[in-house]
Amino acid sequence: MAPDSSTLSSICVGIVCIVTVRKVLPWLYTNIIGPIFLGSRIDFRRFGAWAVVTGATDGIGKAYAKALAKKGLNVVLISRSLSKLAAVAKEITDAHNVQIKIIDIDFTDGPQIYQKIEKNITGLDIGVLVNNVGISYLYPEFFIEYITRYPQFLRDIISVNIHSVTNMCGLVLPNMIAKKKGVIINVSSFFAVIASPLLSVYSGTKAFVDKFSEDLQTEYQSQGIIVQSLRPCIVATNMHKLKPNLFAPSAEVYVDSALKTVGIAGKTNGYFPHALLALFAYLSGNYIIKIVHFKVLLRIKSLLSKSEKEI
Ligand SMILES: NC(=O)c1ccc[n+]([C@@H]2O[C@H](COP(=O)([O-])OP(=O)(O)OC[C@H]3O[C@@H](n4cnc5c(N)ncnc54)[C@H](OP(=O)(O)O)[C@@H]3O)[C@@H](O)[C@H]2O)c1
């Protein structure tokens, strides 16, 4: 027997209510009501006197280092280039009355780098860790072509994007757990969750960061630890060499917004226009995004791989 129209309309109302409670309300809270209207309720200094930021000499990492120093935290800056580290340290100490420690290491080097980091951060009261360092393809490319041409570079992407995150968490978490407080911000990417053909290894590493963060949060939230996975879309940094605009903000604008989501959203795009793009992608369905994004990335590949060959 077919259901009558009142049963059907009750089922429809039920579905709308479930979608609203499960999807719409959390989206509104984590993207608008929480960060924009309530603002972050987090006093970062409450977690410890020091923050550690990886990839801290440019882009999003540098913006985090500056923003956390502005909030009164001492900052450990970690990156490859000693001269860039010294310049960022000076820029921060000229502007804020905080201490800065610099550690020059290359995350593509072997596991011994973590002993050097450990030696340098032992004894510091670390409240915040920003696992920001990350590298991507030189240009979008099919996996086999890329691994044939740049096998070491693909291994480096995995070392920088994945091993840094797991090892840095391994270094700072024991003390955070002992004092029952700490904030870990892991910079993933929107590409972790949407179809990203021709960037498969990069997007795979970012999906790792996203999933690792979610499960780490479940393991340690009862111990007072906040773990956030940040999924930026496009931020105007060296990675893209774009001029800032509404949908590709400067790193400073992006981080200012993302910091307001800590403690409010476990997984977030960190910036309202990026959340709108994510919502659009979600509503369009992965199938359509896959086709469109593949076409866009094929076009970028043909432009960039040509210029890369000319270099
Ligand atoms: N920009 C975006 O649109 C975007 C979008 C989604 C996700 N993300 C993610 O956001 C994070 C930061 O990206 P970004 O755009 O700010 O990058 P960026 O401007 O290229 O800066 C990268 C930083 O990482 C350091 N770094 C690079 N390779 C390193 C290595 N092997 N060892 C140590 N340090 C290294 C660089 O410093 P030195 O050169 O001094 O070493 C620099 O401080 C990455 O994880 C990226 O995947 C970015």
CSV table of C-alpha atoms and ligand atoms in Angstrom, one decimal, residues 55-61 79-81 84 105-108 132-135 160 187-189 202 206 232-235 237-240, ligand 1:
chain,number,residue,atom,x,y,z
A,55,GLY,CA,57.1,26.9,8.5
A,56,ALA,CA,57.2,30.2,10.3
A,57,THR,CA,59.1,32.4,7.9
A,58,ASP,CA,56.5,33.0,5.3
A,59,GLY,CA,52.8,32.9,4.5
A,60,ILE,CA,50.3,31.4,6.9
A,61,GLY,CA,53.0,30.2,9.4
A,79,SER,CA,62.0,26.8,9.2
A,80,ARG,CA,64.8,26.0,6.8
A,81,SER,CA,66.5,29.4,6.3
A,84,LYS,CA,64.7,34.4,7.1
A,105,ILE,CA,65.9,22.6,10.2
A,106,ASP,CA,64.8,21.1,6.9
A,107,PHE,CA,61.8,18.8,7.3
A,108,THR,CA,62.9,16.8,4.3
A,132,ASN,CA,51.8,24.7,9.4
A,133,VAL,CA,54.8,23.6,7.3
A,134,GLY,CA,53.7,22.1,4.0
A,135,ILE,CA,54.8,21.9,0.4
A,160,VAL,CA,57.2,17.7,5.2
A,187,VAL,CA,47.1,23.0,8.7
A,188,SER,CA,45.4,20.7,6.3
A,189,SER,CA,43.7,22.0,3.1
A,202,TYR,CA,49.6,16.6,-1.9
A,206,LYS,CA,46.3,16.8,3.6
A,232,PRO,CA,42.1,26.7,3.8
A,233,CYS,CA,41.0,27.1,0.2
A,234,ILE,CA,43.3,29.6,-1.4
A,235,VAL,CA,45.4,32.1,0.7
A,237,THR,CA,51.1,33.3,-0.2
A,238,ASN,CA,54.2,32.2,-2.1
A,239,MET,CA,52.4,28.9,-2.7
A,240,HIS,CA,50.1,30.6,-5.3
B,1,LIG,N1,48.4,29.1,0.5
B,1,LIG,C1,47.4,28.4,0.3
B,1,LIG,O1,46.5,28.7,-0.5
B,1,LIG,C2,47.1,27.1,1.1
B,1,LIG,C3,45.9,26.5,0.9
B,1,LIG,C4,45.6,25.3,1.6
B,1,LIG,C5,46.6,24.8,2.5
B,1,LIG,N2,47.8,25.5,2.7
B,1,LIG,C6,48.7,24.9,3.6
B,1,LIG,O2,49.2,26.0,4.5
B,1,LIG,C7,50.5,25.7,4.9
B,1,LIG,C8,51.3,27.0,4.7
B,1,LIG,O3,51.3,27.3,3.3
B,1,LIG,P1,51.8,28.7,2.8
B,1,LIG,O4,51.0,29.0,1.6
B,1,LIG,O5,51.8,29.7,3.9
B,1,LIG,O6,53.3,28.3,2.4
B,1,LIG,P2,54.5,29.3,2.0
B,1,LIG,O7,54.1,30.7,1.9
B,1,LIG,O8,55.2,28.6,0.9
B,1,LIG,O9,55.5,29.1,3.3
B,1,LIG,C9,56.0,27.9,3.6
B,1,LIG,C10,56.8,28.0,4.9
B,1,LIG,O10,57.3,26.7,5.2
B,1,LIG,C11,58.8,26.7,5.2
B,1,LIG,N3,59.3,25.5,4.6
B,1,LIG,C12,59.0,25.0,3.3
B,1,LIG,N4,59.7,23.9,3.1
B,1,LIG,C13,60.3,23.6,4.3
B,1,LIG,C14,61.1,22.5,4.7
B,1,LIG,N5,61.5,21.5,3.9
B,1,LIG,N6,61.6,22.6,6.0
B,1,LIG,C15,61.4,23.6,6.8
B,1,LIG,N7,60.6,24.6,6.5
B,1,LIG,C16,60.1,24.6,5.2
B,1,LIG,C17,59.1,28.0,4.5
B,1,LIG,O11,60.3,28.6,5.0
B,1,LIG,P3,61.8,28.5,4.4
B,1,LIG,O12,61.6,28.7,2.9
B,1,LIG,O13,62.5,29.5,5.1
B,1,LIG,O14,62.1,27.1,4.7
B,1,LIG,C18,58.0,28.9,4.8
B,1,LIG,O15,58.2,29.5,6.1
B,1,LIG,C19,51.0,24.5,4.1
B,1,LIG,O16,50.8,23.4,4.9
B,1,LIG,C20,50.0,24.4,3.0
B,1,LIG,O17,49.8,23.1,2.5
B,1,LIG,C21,48.0,26.6,2.0
